[in-house]
Coordinates of C-alpha atoms and ligand atoms in Angstrom, one line a residue:
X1 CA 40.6 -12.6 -16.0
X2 CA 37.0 -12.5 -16.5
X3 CA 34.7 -10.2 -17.9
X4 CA 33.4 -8.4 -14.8
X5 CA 36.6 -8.8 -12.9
X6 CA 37.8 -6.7 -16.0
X7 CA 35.0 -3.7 -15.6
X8 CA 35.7 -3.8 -12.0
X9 CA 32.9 -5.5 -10.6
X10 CA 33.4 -8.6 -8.4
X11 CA 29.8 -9.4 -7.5
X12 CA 29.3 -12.1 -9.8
X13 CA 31.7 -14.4 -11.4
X14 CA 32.2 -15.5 -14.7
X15 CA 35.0 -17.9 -15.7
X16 CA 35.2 -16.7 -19.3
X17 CA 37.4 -14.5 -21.1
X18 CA 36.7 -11.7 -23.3
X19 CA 36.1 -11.3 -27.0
X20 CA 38.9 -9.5 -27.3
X21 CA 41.1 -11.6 -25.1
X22 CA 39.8 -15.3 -26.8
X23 CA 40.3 -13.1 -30.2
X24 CA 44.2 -13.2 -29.2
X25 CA 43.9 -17.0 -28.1
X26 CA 43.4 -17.3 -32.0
X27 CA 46.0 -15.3 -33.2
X28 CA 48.5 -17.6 -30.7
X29 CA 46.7 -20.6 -31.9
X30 CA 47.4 -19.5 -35.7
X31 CA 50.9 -17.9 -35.0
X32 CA 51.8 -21.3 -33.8
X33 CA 50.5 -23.6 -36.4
X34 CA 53.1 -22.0 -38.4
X35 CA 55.6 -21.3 -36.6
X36 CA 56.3 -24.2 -34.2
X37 CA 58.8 -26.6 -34.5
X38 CA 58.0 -30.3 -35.4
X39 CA 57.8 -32.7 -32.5
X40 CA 61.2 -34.7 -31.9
X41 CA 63.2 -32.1 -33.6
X42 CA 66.3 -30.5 -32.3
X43 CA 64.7 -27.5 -30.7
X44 CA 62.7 -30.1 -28.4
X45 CA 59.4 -30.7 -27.1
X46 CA 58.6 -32.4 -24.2
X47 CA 60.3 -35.6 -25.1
X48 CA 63.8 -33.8 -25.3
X49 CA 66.7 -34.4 -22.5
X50 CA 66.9 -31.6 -19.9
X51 CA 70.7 -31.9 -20.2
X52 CA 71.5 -29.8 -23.2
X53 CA 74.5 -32.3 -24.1
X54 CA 74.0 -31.6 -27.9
X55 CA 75.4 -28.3 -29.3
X56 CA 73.0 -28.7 -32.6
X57 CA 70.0 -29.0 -29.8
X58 CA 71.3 -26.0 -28.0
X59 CA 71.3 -23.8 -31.3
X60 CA 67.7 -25.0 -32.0
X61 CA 66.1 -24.2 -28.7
X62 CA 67.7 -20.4 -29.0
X63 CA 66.4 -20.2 -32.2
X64 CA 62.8 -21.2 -31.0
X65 CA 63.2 -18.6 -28.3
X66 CA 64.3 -16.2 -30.5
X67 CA 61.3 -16.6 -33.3
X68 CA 59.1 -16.9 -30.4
X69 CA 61.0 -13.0 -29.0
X70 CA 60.3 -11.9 -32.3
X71 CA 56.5 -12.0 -32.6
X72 CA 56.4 -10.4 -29.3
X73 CA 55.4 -13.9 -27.5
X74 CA 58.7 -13.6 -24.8
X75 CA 58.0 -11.8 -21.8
X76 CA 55.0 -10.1 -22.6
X77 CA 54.4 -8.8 -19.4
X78 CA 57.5 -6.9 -19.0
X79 CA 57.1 -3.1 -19.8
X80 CA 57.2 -2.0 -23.7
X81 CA 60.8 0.2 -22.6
X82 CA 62.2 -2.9 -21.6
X83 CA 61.3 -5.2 -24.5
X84 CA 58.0 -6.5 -23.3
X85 CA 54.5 -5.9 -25.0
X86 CA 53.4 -4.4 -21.2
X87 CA 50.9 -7.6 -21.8
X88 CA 47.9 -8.5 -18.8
X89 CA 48.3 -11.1 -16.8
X90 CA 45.6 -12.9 -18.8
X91 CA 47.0 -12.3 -22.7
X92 CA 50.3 -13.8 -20.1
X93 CA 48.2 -16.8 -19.3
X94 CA 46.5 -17.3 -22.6
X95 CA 49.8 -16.9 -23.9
X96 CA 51.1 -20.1 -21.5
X97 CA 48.2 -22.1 -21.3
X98 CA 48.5 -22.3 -25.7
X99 CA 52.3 -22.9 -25.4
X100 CA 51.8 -26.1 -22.9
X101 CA 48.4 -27.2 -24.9
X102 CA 50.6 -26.8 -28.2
X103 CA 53.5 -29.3 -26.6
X104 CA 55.8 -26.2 -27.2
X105 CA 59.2 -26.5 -27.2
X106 CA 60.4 -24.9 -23.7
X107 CA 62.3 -21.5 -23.2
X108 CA 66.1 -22.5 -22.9
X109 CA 66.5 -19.1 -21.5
X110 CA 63.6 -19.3 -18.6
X111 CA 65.9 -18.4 -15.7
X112 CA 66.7 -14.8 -17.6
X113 CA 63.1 -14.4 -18.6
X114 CA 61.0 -15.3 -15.3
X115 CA 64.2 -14.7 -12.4
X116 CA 67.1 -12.4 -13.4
X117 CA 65.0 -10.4 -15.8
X118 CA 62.1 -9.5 -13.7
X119 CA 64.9 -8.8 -10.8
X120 CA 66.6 -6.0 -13.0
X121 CA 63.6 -4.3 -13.9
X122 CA 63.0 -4.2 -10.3
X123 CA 66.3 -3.1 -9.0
X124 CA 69.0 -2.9 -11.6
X125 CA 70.9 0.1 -13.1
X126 CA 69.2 2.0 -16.2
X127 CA 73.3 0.7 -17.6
X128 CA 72.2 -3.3 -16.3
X129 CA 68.9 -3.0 -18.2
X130 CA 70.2 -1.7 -21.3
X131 CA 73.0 -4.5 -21.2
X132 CA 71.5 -7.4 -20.2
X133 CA 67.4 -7.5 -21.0
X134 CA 67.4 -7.8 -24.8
X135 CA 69.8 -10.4 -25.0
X136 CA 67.7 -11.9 -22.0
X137 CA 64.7 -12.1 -24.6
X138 CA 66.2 -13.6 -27.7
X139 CA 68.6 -16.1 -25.6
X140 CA 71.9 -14.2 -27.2
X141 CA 72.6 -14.8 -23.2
X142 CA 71.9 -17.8 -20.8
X143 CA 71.8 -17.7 -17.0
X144 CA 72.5 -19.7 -14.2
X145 CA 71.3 -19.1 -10.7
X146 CA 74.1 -19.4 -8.3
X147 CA 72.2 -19.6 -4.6
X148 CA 72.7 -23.0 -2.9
X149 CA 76.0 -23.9 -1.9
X150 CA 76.7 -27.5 0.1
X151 CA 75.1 -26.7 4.1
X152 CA 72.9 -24.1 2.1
X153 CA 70.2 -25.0 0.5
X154 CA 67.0 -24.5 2.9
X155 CA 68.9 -22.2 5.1
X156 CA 69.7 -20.1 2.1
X157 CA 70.9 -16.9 4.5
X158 CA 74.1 -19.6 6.1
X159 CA 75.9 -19.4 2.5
X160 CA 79.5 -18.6 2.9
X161 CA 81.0 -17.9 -0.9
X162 CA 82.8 -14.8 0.0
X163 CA 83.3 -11.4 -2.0
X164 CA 86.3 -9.5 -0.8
X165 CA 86.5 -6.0 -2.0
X166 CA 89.5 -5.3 -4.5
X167 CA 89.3 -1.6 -6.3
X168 CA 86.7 -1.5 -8.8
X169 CA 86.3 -5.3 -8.3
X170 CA 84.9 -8.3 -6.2
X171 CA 87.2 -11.3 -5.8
X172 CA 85.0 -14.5 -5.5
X173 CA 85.9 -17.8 -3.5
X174 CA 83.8 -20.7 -2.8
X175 CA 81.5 -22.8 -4.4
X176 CA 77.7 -23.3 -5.5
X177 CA 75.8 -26.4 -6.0
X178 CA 73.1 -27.8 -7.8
X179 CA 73.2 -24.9 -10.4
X180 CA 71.0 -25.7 -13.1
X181 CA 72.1 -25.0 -16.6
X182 CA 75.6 -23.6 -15.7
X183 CA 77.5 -25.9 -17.9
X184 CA 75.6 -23.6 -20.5
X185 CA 75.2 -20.6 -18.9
X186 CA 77.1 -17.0 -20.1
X187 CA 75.6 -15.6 -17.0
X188 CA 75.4 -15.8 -13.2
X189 CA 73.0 -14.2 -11.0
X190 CA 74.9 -15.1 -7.6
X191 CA 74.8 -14.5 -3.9
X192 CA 78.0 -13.6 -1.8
X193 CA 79.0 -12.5 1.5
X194 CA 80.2 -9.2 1.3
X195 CA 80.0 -8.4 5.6
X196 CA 81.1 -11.7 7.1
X197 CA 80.5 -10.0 10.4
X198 CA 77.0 -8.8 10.0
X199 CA 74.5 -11.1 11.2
X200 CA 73.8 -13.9 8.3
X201 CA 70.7 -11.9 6.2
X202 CA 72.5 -8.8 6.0
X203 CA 76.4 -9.1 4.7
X204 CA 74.8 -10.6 1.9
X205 CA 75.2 -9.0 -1.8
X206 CA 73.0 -10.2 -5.2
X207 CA 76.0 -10.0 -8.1
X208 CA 76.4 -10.9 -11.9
X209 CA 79.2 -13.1 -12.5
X210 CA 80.5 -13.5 -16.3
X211 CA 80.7 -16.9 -16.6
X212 CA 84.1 -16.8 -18.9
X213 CA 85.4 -15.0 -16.3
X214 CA 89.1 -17.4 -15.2
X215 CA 89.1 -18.8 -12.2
X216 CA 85.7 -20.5 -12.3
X217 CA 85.2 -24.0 -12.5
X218 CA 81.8 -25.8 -14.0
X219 CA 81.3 -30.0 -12.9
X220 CA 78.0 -31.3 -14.3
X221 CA 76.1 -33.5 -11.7
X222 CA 74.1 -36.3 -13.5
X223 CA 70.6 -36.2 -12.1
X224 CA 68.8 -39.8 -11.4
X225 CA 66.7 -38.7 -14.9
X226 CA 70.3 -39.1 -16.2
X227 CA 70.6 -36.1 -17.5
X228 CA 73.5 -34.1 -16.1
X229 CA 70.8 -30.9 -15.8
X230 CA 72.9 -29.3 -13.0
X231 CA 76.1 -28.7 -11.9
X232 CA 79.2 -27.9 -9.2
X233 CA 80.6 -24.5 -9.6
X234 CA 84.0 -23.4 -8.0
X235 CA 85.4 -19.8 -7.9
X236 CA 88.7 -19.3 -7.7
X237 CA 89.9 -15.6 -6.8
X238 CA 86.8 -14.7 -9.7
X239 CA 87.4 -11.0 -10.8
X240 CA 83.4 -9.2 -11.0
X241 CA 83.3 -5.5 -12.0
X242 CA 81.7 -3.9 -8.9
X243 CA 79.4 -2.7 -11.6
X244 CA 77.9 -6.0 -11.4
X245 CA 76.3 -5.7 -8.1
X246 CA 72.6 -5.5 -8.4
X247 CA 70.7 -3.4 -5.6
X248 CA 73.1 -2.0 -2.7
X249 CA 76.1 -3.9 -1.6
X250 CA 75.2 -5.9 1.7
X251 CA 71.5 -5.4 1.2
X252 CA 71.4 -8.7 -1.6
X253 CA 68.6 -10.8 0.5
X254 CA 66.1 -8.1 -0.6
X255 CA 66.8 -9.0 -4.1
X256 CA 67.1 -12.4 -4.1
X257 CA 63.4 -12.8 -2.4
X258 CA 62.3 -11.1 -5.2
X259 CA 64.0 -13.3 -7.7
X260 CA 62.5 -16.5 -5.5
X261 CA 58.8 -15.1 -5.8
X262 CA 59.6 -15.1 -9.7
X263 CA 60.9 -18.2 -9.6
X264 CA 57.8 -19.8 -7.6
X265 CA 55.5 -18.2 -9.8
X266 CA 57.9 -19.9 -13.0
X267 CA 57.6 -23.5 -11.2
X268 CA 53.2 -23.2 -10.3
X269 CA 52.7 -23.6 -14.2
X270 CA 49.1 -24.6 -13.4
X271 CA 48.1 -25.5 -17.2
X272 CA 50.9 -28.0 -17.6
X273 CA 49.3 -30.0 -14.5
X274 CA 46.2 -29.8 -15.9
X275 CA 47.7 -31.1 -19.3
X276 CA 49.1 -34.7 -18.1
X277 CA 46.0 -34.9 -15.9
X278 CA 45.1 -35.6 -19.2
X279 CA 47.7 -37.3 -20.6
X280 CA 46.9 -39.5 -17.5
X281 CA 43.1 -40.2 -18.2
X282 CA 44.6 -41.0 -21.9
X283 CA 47.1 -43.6 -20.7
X284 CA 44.4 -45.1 -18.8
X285 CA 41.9 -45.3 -21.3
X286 CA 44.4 -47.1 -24.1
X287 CA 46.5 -49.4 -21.7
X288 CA 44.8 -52.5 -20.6
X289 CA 44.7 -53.9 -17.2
X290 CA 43.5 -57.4 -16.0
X291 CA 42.4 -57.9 -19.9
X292 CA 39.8 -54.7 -19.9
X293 CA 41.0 -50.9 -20.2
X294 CA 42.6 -49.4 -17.2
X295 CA 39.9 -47.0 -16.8
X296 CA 37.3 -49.8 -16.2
X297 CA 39.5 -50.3 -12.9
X298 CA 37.8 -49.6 -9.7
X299 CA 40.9 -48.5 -8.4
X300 CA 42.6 -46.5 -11.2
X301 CA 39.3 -45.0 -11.1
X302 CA 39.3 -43.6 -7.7
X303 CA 42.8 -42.6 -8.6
X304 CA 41.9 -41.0 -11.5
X305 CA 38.9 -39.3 -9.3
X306 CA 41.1 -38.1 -6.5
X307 CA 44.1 -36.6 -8.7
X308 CA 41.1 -34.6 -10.8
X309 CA 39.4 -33.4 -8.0
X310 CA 43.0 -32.0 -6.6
X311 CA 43.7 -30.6 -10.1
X312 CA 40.4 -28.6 -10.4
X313 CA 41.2 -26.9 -6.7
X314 CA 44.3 -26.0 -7.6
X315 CA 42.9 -24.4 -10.9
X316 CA 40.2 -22.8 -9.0
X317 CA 43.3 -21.6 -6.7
X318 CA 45.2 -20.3 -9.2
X319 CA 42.0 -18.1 -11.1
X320 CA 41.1 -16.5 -7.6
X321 CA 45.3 -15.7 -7.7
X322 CA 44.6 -13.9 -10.9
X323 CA 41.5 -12.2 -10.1
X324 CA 43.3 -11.0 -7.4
X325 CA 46.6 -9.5 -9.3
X326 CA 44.1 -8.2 -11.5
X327 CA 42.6 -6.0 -8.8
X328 CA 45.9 -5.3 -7.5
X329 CA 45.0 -7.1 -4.3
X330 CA 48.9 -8.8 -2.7
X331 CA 49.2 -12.1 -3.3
X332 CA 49.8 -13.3 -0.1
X333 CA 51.3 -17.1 0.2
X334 CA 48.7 -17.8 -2.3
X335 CA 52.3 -18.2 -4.7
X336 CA 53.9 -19.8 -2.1
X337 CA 50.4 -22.5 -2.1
X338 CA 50.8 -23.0 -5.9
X339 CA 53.9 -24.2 -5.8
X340 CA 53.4 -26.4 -3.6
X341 CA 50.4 -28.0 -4.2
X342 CA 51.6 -28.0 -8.6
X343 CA 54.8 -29.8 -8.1
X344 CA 53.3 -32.1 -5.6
X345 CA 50.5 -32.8 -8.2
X346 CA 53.0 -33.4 -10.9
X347 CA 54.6 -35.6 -9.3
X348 CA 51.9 -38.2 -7.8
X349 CA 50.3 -38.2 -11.3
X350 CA 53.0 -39.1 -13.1
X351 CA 53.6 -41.6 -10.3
X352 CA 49.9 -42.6 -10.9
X353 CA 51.0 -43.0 -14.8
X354 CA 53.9 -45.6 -13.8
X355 CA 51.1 -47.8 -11.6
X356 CA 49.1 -47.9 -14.6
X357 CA 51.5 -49.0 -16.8
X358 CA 52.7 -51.9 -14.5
X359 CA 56.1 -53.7 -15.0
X360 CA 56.8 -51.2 -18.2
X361 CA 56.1 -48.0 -16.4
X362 CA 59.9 -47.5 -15.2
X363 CA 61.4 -48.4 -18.5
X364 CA 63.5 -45.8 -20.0
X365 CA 63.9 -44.7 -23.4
X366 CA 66.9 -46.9 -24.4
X367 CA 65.0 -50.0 -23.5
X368 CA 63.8 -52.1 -26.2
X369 CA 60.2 -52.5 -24.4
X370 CA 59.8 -48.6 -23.3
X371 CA 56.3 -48.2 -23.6
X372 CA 55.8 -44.6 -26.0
X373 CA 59.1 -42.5 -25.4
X374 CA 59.6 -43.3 -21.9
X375 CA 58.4 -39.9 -20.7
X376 CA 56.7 -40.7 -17.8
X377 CA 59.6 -42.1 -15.8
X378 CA 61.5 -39.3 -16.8
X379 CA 59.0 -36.8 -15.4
X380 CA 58.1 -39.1 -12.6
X381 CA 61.8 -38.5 -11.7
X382 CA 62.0 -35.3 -13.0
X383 CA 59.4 -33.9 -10.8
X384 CA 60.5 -35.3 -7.6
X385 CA 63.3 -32.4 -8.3
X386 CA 60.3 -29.3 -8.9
X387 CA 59.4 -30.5 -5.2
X388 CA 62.7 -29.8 -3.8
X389 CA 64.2 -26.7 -6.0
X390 CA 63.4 -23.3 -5.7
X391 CA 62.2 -24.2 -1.7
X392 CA 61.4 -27.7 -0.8
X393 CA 57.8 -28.8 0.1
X394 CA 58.4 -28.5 3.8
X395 CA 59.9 -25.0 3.7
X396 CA 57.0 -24.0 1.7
X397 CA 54.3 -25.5 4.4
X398 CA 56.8 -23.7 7.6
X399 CA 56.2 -20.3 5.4
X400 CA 52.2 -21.0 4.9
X401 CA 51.9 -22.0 8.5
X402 CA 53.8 -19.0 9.9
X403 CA 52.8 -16.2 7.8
X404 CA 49.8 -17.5 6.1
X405 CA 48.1 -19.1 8.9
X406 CA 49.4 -17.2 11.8
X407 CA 51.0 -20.3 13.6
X408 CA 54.0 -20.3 15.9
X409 CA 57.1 -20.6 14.5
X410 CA 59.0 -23.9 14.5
X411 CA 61.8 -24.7 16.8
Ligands
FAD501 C1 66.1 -30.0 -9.9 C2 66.7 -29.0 -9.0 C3 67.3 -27.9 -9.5 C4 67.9 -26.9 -8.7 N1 68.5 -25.8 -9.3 C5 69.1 -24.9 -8.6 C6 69.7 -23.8 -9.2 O1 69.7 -23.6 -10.4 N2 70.4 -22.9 -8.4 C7 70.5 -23.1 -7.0 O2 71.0 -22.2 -6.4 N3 69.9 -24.1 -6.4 C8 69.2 -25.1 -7.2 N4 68.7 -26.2 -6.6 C9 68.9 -26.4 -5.1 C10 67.6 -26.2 -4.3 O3 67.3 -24.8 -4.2 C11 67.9 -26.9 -2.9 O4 68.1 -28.2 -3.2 C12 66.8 -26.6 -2.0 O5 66.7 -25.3 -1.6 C13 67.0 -27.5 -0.7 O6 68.2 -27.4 -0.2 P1 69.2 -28.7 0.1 O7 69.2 -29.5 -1.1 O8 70.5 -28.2 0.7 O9 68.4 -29.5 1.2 P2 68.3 -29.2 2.8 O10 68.1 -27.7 3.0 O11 69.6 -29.8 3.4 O12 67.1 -30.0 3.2 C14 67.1 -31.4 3.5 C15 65.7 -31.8 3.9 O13 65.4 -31.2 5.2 C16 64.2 -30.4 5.1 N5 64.3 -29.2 5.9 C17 65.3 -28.3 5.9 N6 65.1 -27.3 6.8 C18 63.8 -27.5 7.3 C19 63.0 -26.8 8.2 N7 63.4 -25.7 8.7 N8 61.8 -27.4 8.5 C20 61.4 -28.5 7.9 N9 62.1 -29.2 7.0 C21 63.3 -28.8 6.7 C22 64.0 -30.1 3.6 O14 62.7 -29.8 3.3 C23 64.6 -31.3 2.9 O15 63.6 -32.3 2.9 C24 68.0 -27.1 -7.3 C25 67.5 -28.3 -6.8 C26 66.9 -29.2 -7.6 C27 66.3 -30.5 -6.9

């Protein structure tokens, strides 16, 4: 990220970036003055419902994804043969850090762009590349991830939805749960269990389901946010190509760790916690409490003071992460860290935003007395799920303990 770390030399450090790199800050900042969408419009913003109920809303945030493909600004790190700019990891975080402090719209197509995508590149068929990344990019295609079935959530490795050979084709039975978007989704990236006699990590295949294909059945799930942001989905003797397999057949775990780092790395967005740290010092300089400004508050203060200082260590965190992938030094559990600590953070400031705003705070936005657009007991909510998906809290801490720290493993 910085300067020196640049050239090579890691003797001193300087938290800057360079000429050239804040000269592309610029061109992001100017790019999106004009290009993004107005606040509150269909293609979204912050304030919009994580459901994707509306069809108009749907076609908006694809079209934002796609103008955003076309100057280049999707998946910039992903090599130029693949439809990426080959960008650094800083232009990458330049890129984010503008996007968040701009109150952009987000990507409806994030679980192609930072999961399946990445995955492909990695391990997919020359054929799967060619097929499936550039629709990734300008959202012409939507994916679902289909890992956590009911008894399988933490202990990912139990899940039982079956793949029976058949010719040139899987058959599919079982079902998945809490599978985000898939009442949208034209894709699948999916786990089965191809070897039901090998032991549980191995007889386990990565494939890409069609989600047209008959046989498959989509229930939303209303989250507490009441938003139905996630669904039930039941396969019914579901014909796959065998085409569709990603990696070898009964060697899927492999690829799916791969697709869980990407995901981690997708929930640590470190710049968005440090954007409603601010939102938060905001709320409490402009509500009142006791009849003087909430920031006056001895305790709101210490709040205030604790939350910040746990913001700036995880930002501190984050640029040693980069300095590190910028040397090509492995990140360790320092990922694993992120994500804990950012969706941990998320969540206790926006719980800090609901103490502030007293008796309001849990209003939601069809109340006549929501205070702004009800977003913080959305998020408040909202983020409670960040903790859990993609590896709960506690799995996270077993994993940092055993590999990161060296400690004996759990019974
Ligand atoms: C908002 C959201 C979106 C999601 N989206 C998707 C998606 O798109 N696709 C998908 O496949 N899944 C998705 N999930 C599911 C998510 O991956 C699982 O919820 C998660 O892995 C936990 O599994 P579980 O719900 O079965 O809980 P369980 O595994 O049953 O865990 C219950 C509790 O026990 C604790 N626990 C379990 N095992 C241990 C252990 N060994 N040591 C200590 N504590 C333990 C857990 O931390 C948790 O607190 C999503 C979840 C949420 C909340």
């Amino acid at each position: 990220m910085t300067r020196d770390a640049e050239a090579g030399d890691t003797t001193g450090m300087d938290l800057g970036y360079s000429k050239e790199d804040e000269s592309f800050r610029r061109e992001v900042r100017a790019w999106l003055r004009k290009n993004l969408p107005r606040r509150g419009s269909e293609a979204g913003g912050d304030g919009e419902d994580q459901g994707y109920r509306d069809p108009k809303r749907i076609a908006a945030a694809k079209a934002w994804q796609r103008t955003l493909a076309e100057a280049g600004y999707v998946a910039m790190g992903w090599p130029r043969e693949h439809g990426g700019q080959g960008a650094s990891i800083v232009r990458q975080t330049i890129l984010n850090e503008e996007l968040v402090l701009h109150h952009a719209p987000n990507q409806i197509g994030m679980m192609g762009i930072q999961m399946v995508g990445p995955t492909l590149i990695q391990f997919g068929t020359d054929e799967q590349k060619r097929r499936y990344l550039p629709r990734i990019l300008r959202a012409d295609e939507i994916w679902c991830q289909g890992y956590s079935e009911p008894g399988s959530g933490s202990d990912l490795a139990s899940l039982r939805t079956r793949a029976e050979i058949d010719g040139d084709y899987f058959v599919v039975n079982g079902q998945k749960v809490w599978t985000s978007m898939a009442q949208i989704a034209d894709w699948m990236f999916c786990l089965v269990r191809t070897d039901p006699a090998a032991s549980k990590h191995r007889g386990i295949s990565y494939i890409l389901i069609d989600m047209k294909s008959p046989g498959i059945t989509v229930r939303p799930l209303v989250q507490m946010t009441g938003d139905p942001g996630f669904n039930e989905v039941f396969f019914n003797d579901v014909r796959v190509p065998r085409t569709n397999l990603v990696g070898e057949l009964n060697d899927g775990w492999k690829v799916a760790n791969a697709t869980l780092r990407f995901e981690r790395n997708m929930l640590a967005s470190t710049t968005r916690t440090q954007q409603l740290m601010v939102d938060l010092v905001k709320l409490a300089e402009t509500r009142s409490r006791d009849g003087a400004r909430a920031s006056r508050d001895p305790l709101v203060r210490q709040r205030l003071g604790e939350l910040v200082t746990r913001v700036w260590a995880m930002k501190y965190h984050s640029l040693k992460q980069l300095s590190d992938e910028i040397h090509h030094r492995p990140p360790g559990i320092g990922v694993l860290v992120n994500k804990l600590v950012t969706t941990e953070l998320n969540h206790d400031i926006c719980t800090a935003a609901l103490e502030i705003l007293g008796n309001y705070g849990p209003l939601a936005k069809s109340s006549a007395h929501v205070v702004g657009r009800g977003l913080w007991p959305r998020d408040q909510m909202f983020t409670l799920g960040l903790i859990i998906g993609g590896g709960t809290s506690q799995i996270q801490k077993n994993i940092i303990a055993e590999r990161g720290l060296g400690m004996p493993k759990g019974a």
